[in-house]
Amino acid sequence: MSGLTLAGVVRGQAIAPLYRSVPQAAKNDPELYALLSLIDALRVGRVREQRLAEGELKNRLLTV
């Protein structure tokens, strides 16, 4: 999938945000962006990506 934006051509799968305010919040917080990226891997990733994301999320949540 690709599309044209004001910034140029964007490729990849479009994923609806969990909430309307999430994109702006993630833009302002790199750690939140990283965690939400892992959540998106769980939501739409293949089995390999889902397993990697699950392991990384567990690691991050247990070391907080």
JSON list of N, CA, C and O in Angstrom, two decimals:
[
{"chain": "A", "resi": 1, "resn": "MET", "atom": "N", "xyz": [0.84, -1.17, 0.00]},
{"chain": "A", "resi": 1, "resn": "MET", "atom": "CA", "xyz": [0.00, 0.00, 0.00]},
{"chain": "A", "resi": 1, "resn": "MET", "atom": "C", "xyz": [0.89, 1.24, 0.00]},
{"chain": "A", "resi": 1, "resn": "MET", "atom": "O", "xyz": [1.89, 1.32, 0.70]},
{"chain": "A", "resi": 2, "resn": "SER", "atom": "N", "xyz": [0.56, 2.21, -0.77]},
{"chain": "A", "resi": 2, "resn": "SER", "atom": "CA", "xyz": [1.31, 3.46, -0.75]},
{"chain": "A", "resi": 2, "resn": "SER", "atom": "C", "xyz": [0.35, 4.60, -0.99]},
{"chain": "A", "resi": 2, "resn": "SER", "atom": "O", "xyz": [-0.73, 4.44, -1.53]},
{"chain": "A", "resi": 3, "resn": "GLY", "atom": "N", "xyz": [0.75, 5.77, -0.58]},
{"chain": "A", "resi": 3, "resn": "GLY", "atom": "CA", "xyz": [-0.08, 6.95, -0.75]},
{"chain": "A", "resi": 3, "resn": "GLY", "atom": "C", "xyz": [0.78, 8.19, -0.79]},
{"chain": "A", "resi": 3, "resn": "GLY", "atom": "O", "xyz": [1.93, 8.18, -0.40]},
{"chain": "A", "resi": 4, "resn": "LEU", "atom": "N", "xyz": [0.24, 9.24, -1.29]},
{"chain": "A", "resi": 4, "resn": "LEU", "atom": "CA", "xyz": [0.96, 10.50, -1.39]},
{"chain": "A", "resi": 4, "resn": "LEU", "atom": "C", "xyz": [0.48, 11.45, -0.29]},
{"chain": "A", "resi": 4, "resn": "LEU", "atom": "O", "xyz": [-0.72, 11.63, -0.09]},
{"chain": "A", "resi": 5, "resn": "THR", "atom": "N", "xyz": [1.43, 12.00, 0.45]},
{"chain": "A", "resi": 5, "resn": "THR", "atom": "CA", "xyz": [1.12, 12.97, 1.48]},
{"chain": "A", "resi": 5, "resn": "THR", "atom": "C", "xyz": [1.89, 14.25, 1.18]},
{"chain": "A", "resi": 5, "resn": "THR", "atom": "O", "xyz": [2.67, 14.30, 0.25]},
{"chain": "A", "resi": 6, "resn": "LEU", "atom": "N", "xyz": [1.70, 15.26, 2.01]},
{"chain": "A", "resi": 6, "resn": "LEU", "atom": "CA", "xyz": [2.45, 16.50, 1.84]},
{"chain": "A", "resi": 6, "resn": "LEU", "atom": "C", "xyz": [3.95, 16.28, 2.03]},
{"chain": "A", "resi": 6, "resn": "LEU", "atom": "O", "xyz": [4.77, 16.99, 1.46]},
{"chain": "A", "resi": 7, "resn": "ALA", "atom": "N", "xyz": [4.31, 15.26, 2.81]},
{"chain": "A", "resi": 7, "resn": "ALA", "atom": "CA", "xyz": [5.72, 14.96, 3.07]},
{"chain": "A", "resi": 7, "resn": "ALA", "atom": "C", "xyz": [6.32, 14.08, 1.98]},
{"chain": "A", "resi": 7, "resn": "ALA", "atom": "O", "xyz": [7.52, 13.88, 1.94]},
{"chain": "A", "resi": 8, "resn": "GLY", "atom": "N", "xyz": [5.52, 13.51, 1.10]},
{"chain": "A", "resi": 8, "resn": "GLY", "atom": "CA", "xyz": [6.03, 12.63, 0.05]},
{"chain": "A", "resi": 8, "resn": "GLY", "atom": "C", "xyz": [5.25, 11.34, 0.00]},
{"chain": "A", "resi": 8, "resn": "GLY", "atom": "O", "xyz": [4.14, 11.24, 0.48]},
{"chain": "A", "resi": 9, "resn": "VAL", "atom": "N", "xyz": [5.86, 10.34, -0.62]},
{"chain": "A", "resi": 9, "resn": "VAL", "atom": "CA", "xyz": [5.21, 9.03, -0.76]},
{"chain": "A", "resi": 9, "resn": "VAL", "atom": "C", "xyz": [5.42, 8.23, 0.52]},
{"chain": "A", "resi": 9, "resn": "VAL", "atom": "O", "xyz": [6.52, 8.16, 1.05]},
{"chain": "A", "resi": 10, "resn": "VAL", "atom": "N", "xyz": [4.36, 7.63, 1.00]},
{"chain": "A", "resi": 10, "resn": "VAL", "atom": "CA", "xyz": [4.39, 6.81, 2.21]},
{"chain": "A", "resi": 10, "resn": "VAL", "atom": "C", "xyz": [3.98, 5.41, 1.82]},
{"chain": "A", "resi": 10, "resn": "VAL", "atom": "O", "xyz": [3.00, 5.22, 1.12]},
{"chain": "A", "resi": 11, "resn": "ARG", "atom": "N", "xyz": [4.76, 4.43, 2.28]},
{"chain": "A", "resi": 11, "resn": "ARG", "atom": "CA", "xyz": [4.44, 3.03, 1.99]},
{"chain": "A", "resi": 11, "resn": "ARG", "atom": "C", "xyz": [4.21, 2.29, 3.29]},
{"chain": "A", "resi": 11, "resn": "ARG", "atom": "O", "xyz": [4.80, 2.61, 4.30]},
{"chain": "A", "resi": 12, "resn": "GLY", "atom": "N", "xyz": [3.38, 1.29, 3.24]},
{"chain": "A", "resi": 12, "resn": "GLY", "atom": "CA", "xyz": [3.14, 0.46, 4.41]},
{"chain": "A", "resi": 12, "resn": "GLY", "atom": "C", "xyz": [1.67, 0.29, 4.67]},
{"chain": "A", "resi": 12, "resn": "GLY", "atom": "O", "xyz": [0.82, 0.81, 3.96]},
{"chain": "A", "resi": 13, "resn": "GLN", "atom": "N", "xyz": [1.39, -0.45, 5.70]},
{"chain": "A", "resi": 13, "resn": "GLN", "atom": "CA", "xyz": [0.02, -0.76, 6.09]},
{"chain": "A", "resi": 13, "resn": "GLN", "atom": "C", "xyz": [-0.51, 0.35, 6.98]},
{"chain": "A", "resi": 13, "resn": "GLN", "atom": "O", "xyz": [0.17, 0.80, 7.90]},
{"chain": "A", "resi": 14, "resn": "ALA", "atom": "N", "xyz": [-1.72, 0.79, 6.71]},
{"chain": "A", "resi": 14, "resn": "ALA", "atom": "CA", "xyz": [-2.37, 1.78, 7.57]},
{"chain": "A", "resi": 14, "resn": "ALA", "atom": "C", "xyz": [-2.98, 1.06, 8.76]},
{"chain": "A", "resi": 14, "resn": "ALA", "atom": "O", "xyz": [-3.66, 0.05, 8.61]},
{"chain": "A", "resi": 15, "resn": "ILE", "atom": "N", "xyz": [-2.72, 1.59, 9.95]},
{"chain": "A", "resi": 15, "resn": "ILE", "atom": "CA", "xyz": [-3.25, 1.00, 11.18]},
{"chain": "A", "resi": 15, "resn": "ILE", "atom": "C", "xyz": [-4.04, 2.08, 11.91]},
{"chain": "A", "resi": 15, "resn": "ILE", "atom": "O", "xyz": [-3.51, 3.15, 12.21]},
{"chain": "A", "resi": 16, "resn": "ALA", "atom": "N", "xyz": [-5.28, 1.79, 12.20]},
{"chain": "A", "resi": 16, "resn": "ALA", "atom": "CA", "xyz": [-6.11, 2.76, 12.93]},
{"chain": "A", "resi": 16, "resn": "ALA", "atom": "C", "xyz": [-5.59, 2.89, 14.35]},
{"chain": "A", "resi": 16, "resn": "ALA", "atom": "O", "xyz": [-5.26, 1.89, 15.00]},
{"chain": "A", "resi": 17, "resn": "PRO", "atom": "N", "xyz": [-5.46, 4.11, 14.87]},
{"chain": "A", "resi": 17, "resn": "PRO", "atom": "CA", "xyz": [-4.98, 4.30, 16.24]},
{"chain": "A", "resi": 17, "resn": "PRO", "atom": "C", "xyz": [-5.97, 3.74, 17.26]},
{"chain": "A", "resi": 17, "resn": "PRO", "atom": "O", "xyz": [-7.17, 3.66, 17.01]},
{"chain": "A", "resi": 18, "resn": "LEU", "atom": "N", "xyz": [-5.44, 3.36, 18.42]},
{"chain": "A", "resi": 18, "resn": "LEU", "atom": "CA", "xyz": [-6.29, 2.84, 19.49]},
{"chain": "A", "resi": 18, "resn": "LEU", "atom": "C", "xyz": [-7.29, 3.90, 19.96]},
{"chain": "A", "resi": 18, "resn": "LEU", "atom": "O", "xyz": [-8.44, 3.59, 20.26]},
{"chain": "A", "resi": 19, "resn": "TYR", "atom": "N", "xyz": [-6.83, 5.15, 20.05]},
{"chain": "A", "resi": 19, "resn": "TYR", "atom": "CA", "xyz": [-7.66, 6.29, 20.41]},
{"chain": "A", "resi": 19, "resn": "TYR", "atom": "C", "xyz": [-7.25, 7.46, 19.53]},
{"chain": "A", "resi": 19, "resn": "TYR", "atom": "O", "xyz": [-6.13, 7.51, 19.03]},
{"chain": "A", "resi": 20, "resn": "ARG", "atom": "N", "xyz": [-8.13, 8.43, 19.36]},
{"chain": "A", "resi": 20, "resn": "ARG", "atom": "CA", "xyz": [-7.84, 9.58, 18.49]},
{"chain": "A", "resi": 20, "resn": "ARG", "atom": "C", "xyz": [-6.62, 10.38, 18.93]},
{"chain": "A", "resi": 20, "resn": "ARG", "atom": "O", "xyz": [-5.89, 10.93, 18.12]},
{"chain": "A", "resi": 21, "resn": "SER", "atom": "N", "xyz": [-6.40, 10.45, 20.23]},
{"chain": "A", "resi": 21, "resn": "SER", "atom": "CA", "xyz": [-5.31, 11.28, 20.75]},
{"chain": "A", "resi": 21, "resn": "SER", "atom": "C", "xyz": [-3.95, 10.57, 20.74]},
{"chain": "A", "resi": 21, "resn": "SER", "atom": "O", "xyz": [-2.92, 11.20, 20.98]},
{"chain": "A", "resi": 22, "resn": "VAL", "atom": "N", "xyz": [-3.92, 9.29, 20.43]},
{"chain": "A", "resi": 22, "resn": "VAL", "atom": "CA", "xyz": [-2.68, 8.52, 20.51]},
{"chain": "A", "resi": 22, "resn": "VAL", "atom": "C", "xyz": [-1.59, 9.03, 19.55]},
{"chain": "A", "resi": 22, "resn": "VAL", "atom": "O", "xyz": [-0.43, 9.16, 19.97]},
{"chain": "A", "resi": 23, "resn": "PRO", "atom": "N", "xyz": [-1.87, 9.32, 18.29]},
{"chain": "A", "resi": 23, "resn": "PRO", "atom": "CA", "xyz": [-0.78, 9.77, 17.41]},
{"chain": "A", "resi": 23, "resn": "PRO", "atom": "C", "xyz": [-0.06, 11.02, 17.93]},
{"chain": "A", "resi": 23, "resn": "PRO", "atom": "O", "xyz": [1.18, 11.08, 17.89]},
{"chain": "A", "resi": 24, "resn": "GLN", "atom": "N", "xyz": [-0.78, 11.99, 18.43]},
{"chain": "A", "resi": 24, "resn": "GLN", "atom": "CA", "xyz": [-0.13, 13.20, 18.95]},
{"chain": "A", "resi": 24, "resn": "GLN", "atom": "C", "xyz": [0.66, 12.90, 20.21]},
{"chain": "A", "resi": 24, "resn": "GLN", "atom": "O", "xyz": [1.77, 13.40, 20.39]},
{"chain": "A", "resi": 25, "resn": "ALA", "atom": "N", "xyz": [0.11, 12.08, 21.08]},
{"chain": "A", "resi": 25, "resn": "ALA", "atom": "CA", "xyz": [0.82, 11.72, 22.31]},
{"chain": "A", "resi": 25, "resn": "ALA", "atom": "C", "xyz": [2.12, 10.98, 21.99]},
{"chain": "A", "resi": 25, "resn": "ALA", "atom": "O", "xyz": [3.16, 11.24, 22.58]},
{"chain": "A", "resi": 26, "resn": "ALA", "atom": "N", "xyz": [2.06, 10.06, 21.03]},
{"chain": "A", "resi": 26, "resn": "ALA", "atom": "CA", "xyz": [3.25, 9.30, 20.64]},
{"chain": "A", "resi": 26, "resn": "ALA", "atom": "C", "xyz": [4.28, 10.19, 19.97]},
{"chain": "A", "resi": 26, "resn": "ALA", "atom": "O", "xyz": [5.49, 9.97, 20.13]},
{"chain": "A", "resi": 27, "resn": "LYS", "atom": "N", "xyz": [3.82, 11.18, 19.25]},
{"chain": "A", "resi": 27, "resn": "LYS", "atom": "CA", "xyz": [4.74, 12.12, 18.59]},
{"chain": "A", "resi": 27, "resn": "LYS", "atom": "C", "xyz": [5.57, 12.88, 19.62]},
{"chain": "A", "resi": 27, "resn": "LYS", "atom": "O", "xyz": [6.72, 13.21, 19.37]},
{"chain": "A", "resi": 28, "resn": "ASN", "atom": "N", "xyz": [5.00, 13.13, 20.78]},
{"chain": "A", "resi": 28, "resn": "ASN", "atom": "CA", "xyz": [5.66, 13.90, 21.83]},
{"chain": "A", "resi": 28, "resn": "ASN", "atom": "C", "xyz": [6.44, 13.05, 22.83]},
{"chain": "A", "resi": 28, "resn": "ASN", "atom": "O", "xyz": [7.10, 13.59, 23.70]},
{"chain": "A", "resi": 29, "resn": "ASP", "atom": "N", "xyz": [6.35, 11.71, 22.72]},
{"chain": "A", "resi": 29, "resn": "ASP", "atom": "CA", "xyz": [6.97, 10.84, 23.72]},
{"chain": "A", "resi": 29, "resn": "ASP", "atom": "C", "xyz": [7.60, 9.62, 23.03]},
{"chain": "A", "resi": 29, "resn": "ASP", "atom": "O", "xyz": [6.90, 8.68, 22.67]},
{"chain": "A", "resi": 30, "resn": "PRO", "atom": "N", "xyz": [8.91, 9.62, 22.84]},
{"chain": "A", "resi": 30, "resn": "PRO", "atom": "CA", "xyz": [9.58, 8.52, 22.13]},
{"chain": "A", "resi": 30, "resn": "PRO", "atom": "C", "xyz": [9.36, 7.15, 22.79]},
{"chain": "A", "resi": 30, "resn": "PRO", "atom": "O", "xyz": [9.23, 6.15, 22.08]},
{"chain": "A", "resi": 31, "resn": "GLU", "atom": "N", "xyz": [9.32, 7.08, 24.11]},
{"chain": "A", "resi": 31, "resn": "GLU", "atom": "CA", "xyz": [9.11, 5.80, 24.79]},
{"chain": "A", "resi": 31, "resn": "GLU", "atom": "C", "xyz": [7.70, 5.28, 24.52]},
{"chain": "A", "resi": 31, "resn": "GLU", "atom": "O", "xyz": [7.50, 4.10, 24.27]},
{"chain": "A", "resi": 32, "resn": "LEU", "atom": "N", "xyz": [6.70, 6.16, 24.57]},
{"chain": "A", "resi": 32, "resn": "LEU", "atom": "CA", "xyz": [5.33, 5.77, 24.25]},
{"chain": "A", "resi": 32, "resn": "LEU", "atom": "C", "xyz": [5.25, 5.30, 22.81]},
{"chain": "A", "resi": 32, "resn": "LEU", "atom": "O", "xyz": [4.59, 4.29, 22.52]},
{"chain": "A", "resi": 33, "resn": "TYR", "atom": "N", "xyz": [5.93, 5.99, 21.90]},
{"chain": "A", "resi": 33, "resn": "TYR", "atom": "CA", "xyz": [5.95, 5.60, 20.49]},
{"chain": "A", "resi": 33, "resn": "TYR", "atom": "C", "xyz": [6.49, 4.18, 20.35]},
{"chain": "A", "resi": 33, "resn": "TYR", "atom": "O", "xyz": [5.92, 3.35, 19.63]},
{"chain": "A", "resi": 34, "resn": "ALA", "atom": "N", "xyz": [7.59, 3.88, 21.05]},
{"chain": "A", "resi": 34, "resn": "ALA", "atom": "CA", "xyz": [8.19, 2.54, 20.98]},
{"chain": "A", "resi": 34, "resn": "ALA", "atom": "C", "xyz": [7.23, 1.48, 21.50]},
{"chain": "A", "resi": 34, "resn": "ALA", "atom": "O", "xyz": [7.06, 0.42, 20.87]},
{"chain": "A", "resi": 35, "resn": "LEU", "atom": "N", "xyz": [6.58, 1.75, 22.62]},
{"chain": "A", "resi": 35, "resn": "LEU", "atom": "CA", "xyz": [5.63, 0.78, 23.18]},
{"chain": "A", "resi": 35, "resn": "LEU", "atom": "C", "xyz": [4.44, 0.57, 22.26]},
{"chain": "A", "resi": 35, "resn": "LEU", "atom": "O", "xyz": [3.99, -0.57, 22.06]},
{"chain": "A", "resi": 36, "resn": "LEU", "atom": "N", "xyz": [3.92, 1.65, 21.70]},
{"chain": "A", "resi": 36, "resn": "LEU", "atom": "CA", "xyz": [2.78, 1.52, 20.79]},
{"chain": "A", "resi": 36, "resn": "LEU", "atom": "C", "xyz": [3.16, 0.79, 19.51]},
{"chain": "A", "resi": 36, "resn": "LEU", "atom": "O", "xyz": [2.34, 0.08, 18.93]},
{"chain": "A", "resi": 37, "resn": "SER", "atom": "N", "xyz": [4.40, 0.95, 19.07]},
{"chain": "A", "resi": 37, "resn": "SER", "atom": "CA", "xyz": [4.87, 0.21, 17.90]},
{"chain": "A", "resi": 37, "resn": "SER", "atom": "C", "xyz": [4.86, -1.28, 18.18]},
{"chain": "A", "resi": 37, "resn": "SER", "atom": "O", "xyz": [4.50, -2.09, 17.32]},
{"chain": "A", "resi": 38, "resn": "LEU", "atom": "N", "xyz": [5.25, -1.66, 19.40]},
{"chain": "A", "resi": 38, "resn": "LEU", "atom": "CA", "xyz": [5.20, -3.07, 19.78]},
{"chain": "A", "resi": 38, "resn": "LEU", "atom": "C", "xyz": [3.76, -3.57, 19.84]},
{"chain": "A", "resi": 38, "resn": "LEU", "atom": "O", "xyz": [3.46, -4.70, 19.42]},
{"chain": "A", "resi": 39, "resn": "ILE", "atom": "N", "xyz": [2.85, -2.75, 20.35]},
{"chain": "A", "resi": 39, "resn": "ILE", "atom": "CA", "xyz": [1.43, -3.11, 20.38]},
{"chain": "A", "resi": 39, "resn": "ILE", "atom": "C", "xyz": [0.91, -3.31, 18.96]},
{"chain": "A", "resi": 39, "resn": "ILE", "atom": "O", "xyz": [0.18, -4.25, 18.68]},
{"chain": "A", "resi": 40, "resn": "ASP", "atom": "N", "xyz": [1.30, -2.42, 18.05]},
{"chain": "A", "resi": 40, "resn": "ASP", "atom": "CA", "xyz": [0.88, -2.56, 16.65]},
{"chain": "A", "resi": 40, "resn": "ASP", "atom": "C", "xyz": [1.41, -3.85, 16.04]},
{"chain": "A", "resi": 40, "resn": "ASP", "atom": "O", "xyz": [0.72, -4.49, 15.24]},
{"chain": "A", "resi": 41, "resn": "ALA", "atom": "N", "xyz": [2.62, -4.25, 16.42]},
{"chain": "A", "resi": 41, "resn": "ALA", "atom": "CA", "xyz": [3.16, -5.52, 15.93]},
{"chain": "A", "resi": 41, "resn": "ALA", "atom": "C", "xyz": [2.31, -6.68, 16.42]},
{"chain": "A", "resi": 41, "resn": "ALA", "atom": "O", "xyz": [2.11, -7.66, 15.69]},
{"chain": "A", "resi": 42, "resn": "LEU", "atom": "N", "xyz": [1.81, -6.58, 17.63]},
{"chain": "A", "resi": 42, "resn": "LEU", "atom": "CA", "xyz": [0.89, -7.61, 18.13]},
{"chain": "A", "resi": 42, "resn": "LEU", "atom": "C", "xyz": [-0.43, -7.59, 17.37]},
{"chain": "A", "resi": 42, "resn": "LEU", "atom": "O", "xyz": [-1.02, -8.64, 17.09]},
{"chain": "A", "resi": 43, "resn": "ARG", "atom": "N", "xyz": [-0.89, -6.40, 17.02]},
{"chain": "A", "resi": 43, "resn": "ARG", "atom": "CA", "xyz": [-2.19, -6.25, 16.36]},
{"chain": "A", "resi": 43, "resn": "ARG", "atom": "C", "xyz": [-2.17, -6.75, 14.92]},
{"chain": "A", "resi": 43, "resn": "ARG", "atom": "O", "xyz": [-3.12, -7.39, 14.47]},
{"chain": "A", "resi": 44, "resn": "VAL", "atom": "N", "xyz": [-1.11, -6.44, 14.18]},
{"chain": "A", "resi": 44, "resn": "VAL", "atom": "CA", "xyz": [-1.15, -6.71, 12.73]},
{"chain": "A", "resi": 44, "resn": "VAL", "atom": "C", "xyz": [0.06, -7.46, 12.21]},
{"chain": "A", "resi": 44, "resn": "VAL", "atom": "O", "xyz": [0.13, -7.76, 11.02]},
{"chain": "A", "resi": 45, "resn": "GLY", "atom": "N", "xyz": [1.00, -7.80, 13.09]},
{"chain": "A", "resi": 45, "resn": "GLY", "atom": "CA", "xyz": [2.21, -8.47, 12.64]},
{"chain": "A", "resi": 45, "resn": "GLY", "atom": "C", "xyz": [1.98, -9.94, 12.33]},
{"chain": "A", "resi": 45, "resn": "GLY", "atom": "O", "xyz": [0.97, -10.54, 12.71]},
{"chain": "A", "resi": 46, "resn": "ARG", "atom": "N", "xyz": [2.97, -10.49, 11.64]},
{"chain": "A", "resi": 46, "resn": "ARG", "atom": "CA", "xyz": [2.99, -11.94, 11.42]},
{"chain": "A", "resi": 46, "resn": "ARG", "atom": "C", "xyz": [3.40, -12.61, 12.72]},
{"chain": "A", "resi": 46, "resn": "ARG", "atom": "O", "xyz": [3.81, -11.95, 13.66]},
{"chain": "A", "resi": 47, "resn": "VAL", "atom": "N", "xyz": [3.32, -13.93, 12.75]},
{"chain": "A", "resi": 47, "resn": "VAL", "atom": "CA", "xyz": [3.60, -14.67, 13.98]},
{"chain": "A", "resi": 47, "resn": "VAL", "atom": "C", "xyz": [5.00, -14.32, 14.51]},
{"chain": "A", "resi": 47, "resn": "VAL", "atom": "O", "xyz": [5.17, -14.10, 15.71]},
{"chain": "A", "resi": 48, "resn": "ARG", "atom": "N", "xyz": [5.99, -14.25, 13.65]},
{"chain": "A", "resi": 48, "resn": "ARG", "atom": "CA", "xyz": [7.35, -13.93, 14.09]},
{"chain": "A", "resi": 48, "resn": "ARG", "atom": "C", "xyz": [7.40, -12.56, 14.76]},
{"chain": "A", "resi": 48, "resn": "ARG", "atom": "O", "xyz": [7.98, -12.41, 15.84]},
{"chain": "A", "resi": 49, "resn": "GLU", "atom": "N", "xyz": [6.82, -11.56, 14.12]},
{"chain": "A", "resi": 49, "resn": "GLU", "atom": "CA", "xyz": [6.82, -10.21, 14.69]},
{"chain": "A", "resi": 49, "resn": "GLU", "atom": "C", "xyz": [6.03, -10.16, 16.00]},
{"chain": "A", "resi": 49, "resn": "GLU", "atom": "O", "xyz": [6.40, -9.47, 16.94]},
{"chain": "A", "resi": 50, "resn": "GLN", "atom": "N", "xyz": [4.91, -10.90, 16.05]},
{"chain": "A", "resi": 50, "resn": "GLN", "atom": "CA", "xyz": [4.11, -10.93, 17.26]},
{"chain": "A", "resi": 50, "resn": "GLN", "atom": "C", "xyz": [4.90, -11.51, 18.43]},
{"chain": "A", "resi": 50, "resn": "GLN", "atom": "O", "xyz": [4.86, -10.99, 19.54]},
{"chain": "A", "resi": 51, "resn": "ARG", "atom": "N", "xyz": [5.62, -12.59, 18.17]},
{"chain": "A", "resi": 51, "resn": "ARG", "atom": "CA", "xyz": [6.42, -13.21, 19.24]},
{"chain": "A", "resi": 51, "resn": "ARG", "atom": "C", "xyz": [7.54, -12.29, 19.71]},
{"chain": "A", "resi": 51, "resn": "ARG", "atom": "O", "xyz": [7.80, -12.19, 20.90]},
{"chain": "A", "resi": 52, "resn": "LEU", "atom": "N", "xyz": [8.21, -11.64, 18.77]},
{"chain": "A", "resi": 52, "resn": "LEU", "atom": "CA", "xyz": [9.27, -10.70, 19.14]},
{"chain": "A", "resi": 52, "resn": "LEU", "atom": "C", "xyz": [8.71, -9.53, 19.95]},
{"chain": "A", "resi": 52, "resn": "LEU", "atom": "O", "xyz": [9.29, -9.13, 20.97]},
{"chain": "A", "resi": 53, "resn": "ALA", "atom": "N", "xyz": [7.57, -9.00, 19.51]},
{"chain": "A", "resi": 53, "resn": "ALA", "atom": "CA", "xyz": [6.94, -7.88, 20.22]},
{"chain": "A", "resi": 53, "resn": "ALA", "atom": "C", "xyz": [6.49, -8.31, 21.61]},
{"chain": "A", "resi": 53, "resn": "ALA", "atom": "O", "xyz": [6.67, -7.57, 22.59]},
{"chain": "A", "resi": 54, "resn": "GLU", "atom": "N", "xyz": [5.93, -9.50, 21.72]},
{"chain": "A", "resi": 54, "resn": "GLU", "atom": "CA", "xyz": [5.49, -10.00, 23.02]},
{"chain": "A", "resi": 54, "resn": "GLU", "atom": "C", "xyz": [6.67, -10.11, 23.99]},
{"chain": "A", "resi": 54, "resn": "GLU", "atom": "O", "xyz": [6.59, -9.66, 25.14]},
{"chain": "A", "resi": 55, "resn": "GLY", "atom": "N", "xyz": [7.77, -10.66, 23.52]},
{"chain": "A", "resi": 55, "resn": "GLY", "atom": "CA", "xyz": [8.95, -10.79, 24.36]},
{"chain": "A", "resi": 55, "resn": "GLY", "atom": "C", "xyz": [9.51, -9.44, 24.78]},
{"chain": "A", "resi": 55, "resn": "GLY", "atom": "O", "xyz": [9.88, -9.24, 25.95]},
{"chain": "A", "resi": 56, "resn": "GLU", "atom": "N", "xyz": [9.56, -8.50, 23.85]},
{"chain": "A", "resi": 56, "resn": "GLU", "atom": "CA", "xyz": [10.09, -7.17, 24.15]},
{"chain": "A", "resi": 56, "resn": "GLU", "atom": "C", "xyz": [9.17, -6.43, 25.13]},
{"chain": "A", "resi": 56, "resn": "GLU", "atom": "O", "xyz": [9.64, -5.75, 26.05]},
{"chain": "A", "resi": 57, "resn": "LEU", "atom": "N", "xyz": [7.86, -6.55, 24.94]},
{"chain": "A", "resi": 57, "resn": "LEU", "atom": "CA", "xyz": [6.92, -5.91, 25.87]},
{"chain": "A", "resi": 57, "resn": "LEU", "atom": "C", "xyz": [7.06, -6.48, 27.28]},
{"chain": "A", "resi": 57, "resn": "LEU", "atom": "O", "xyz": [7.08, -5.75, 28.26]},
{"chain": "A", "resi": 58, "resn": "LYS", "atom": "N", "xyz": [7.15, -7.80, 27.37]},
{"chain": "A", "resi": 58, "resn": "LYS", "atom": "CA", "xyz": [7.32, -8.44, 28.69]},
{"chain": "A", "resi": 58, "resn": "LYS", "atom": "C", "xyz": [8.60, -7.93, 29.34]},
{"chain": "A", "resi": 58, "resn": "LYS", "atom": "O", "xyz": [8.61, -7.59, 30.53]},
{"chain": "A", "resi": 59, "resn": "ASN", "atom": "N", "xyz": [9.67, -7.87, 28.56]},
{"chain": "A", "resi": 59, "resn": "ASN", "atom": "CA", "xyz": [10.95, -7.40, 29.08]},
{"chain": "A", "resi": 59, "resn": "ASN", "atom": "C", "xyz": [10.84, -5.96, 29.59]},
{"chain": "A", "resi": 59, "resn": "ASN", "atom": "O", "xyz": [11.29, -5.64, 30.68]},
{"chain": "A", "resi": 60, "resn": "ARG", "atom": "N", "xyz": [10.23, -5.11, 28.80]},
{"chain": "A", "resi": 60, "resn": "ARG", "atom": "CA", "xyz": [10.10, -3.69, 29.19]},
{"chain": "A", "resi": 60, "resn": "ARG", "atom": "C", "xyz": [9.19, -3.51, 30.41]},
{"chain": "A", "resi": 60, "resn": "ARG", "atom": "O", "xyz": [9.46, -2.68, 31.27]},
{"chain": "A", "resi": 61, "resn": "LEU", "atom": "N", "xyz": [8.11, -4.27, 30.47]},
{"chain": "A", "resi": 61, "resn": "LEU", "atom": "CA", "xyz": [7.17, -4.12, 31.58]},
{"chain": "A", "resi": 61, "resn": "LEU", "atom": "C", "xyz": [7.71, -4.70, 32.88]},
{"chain": "A", "resi": 61, "resn": "LEU", "atom": "O", "xyz": [7.41, -4.19, 33.96]},
{"chain": "A", "resi": 62, "resn": "LEU", "atom": "N", "xyz": [8.51, -5.75, 32.78]},
{"chain": "A", "resi": 62, "resn": "LEU", "atom": "CA", "xyz": [9.05, -6.37, 33.99]},
{"chain": "A", "resi": 62, "resn": "LEU", "atom": "C", "xyz": [10.26, -5.64, 34.55]},
{"chain": "A", "resi": 62, "resn": "LEU", "atom": "O", "xyz": [10.62, -5.83, 35.70]},
{"chain": "A", "resi": 63, "resn": "THR", "atom": "N", "xyz": [10.87, -4.76, 33.74]},
{"chain": "A", "resi": 63, "resn": "THR", "atom": "CA", "xyz": [12.05, -4.05, 34.20]},
{"chain": "A", "resi": 63, "resn": "THR", "atom": "C", "xyz": [11.72, -2.60, 34.60]},
{"chain": "A", "resi": 63, "resn": "THR", "atom": "O", "xyz": [12.63, -1.83, 34.85]},
{"chain": "A", "resi": 64, "resn": "VAL", "atom": "N", "xyz": [10.47, -2.27, 34.66]},
{"chain": "A", "resi": 64, "resn": "VAL", "atom": "CA", "xyz": [10.08, -0.90, 35.03]},
{"chain": "A", "resi": 64, "resn": "VAL", "atom": "C", "xyz": [10.14, -0.72, 36.52]},
{"chain": "A", "resi": 64, "resn": "VAL", "atom": "O", "xyz": [9.95, -1.49, 37.33]}
]
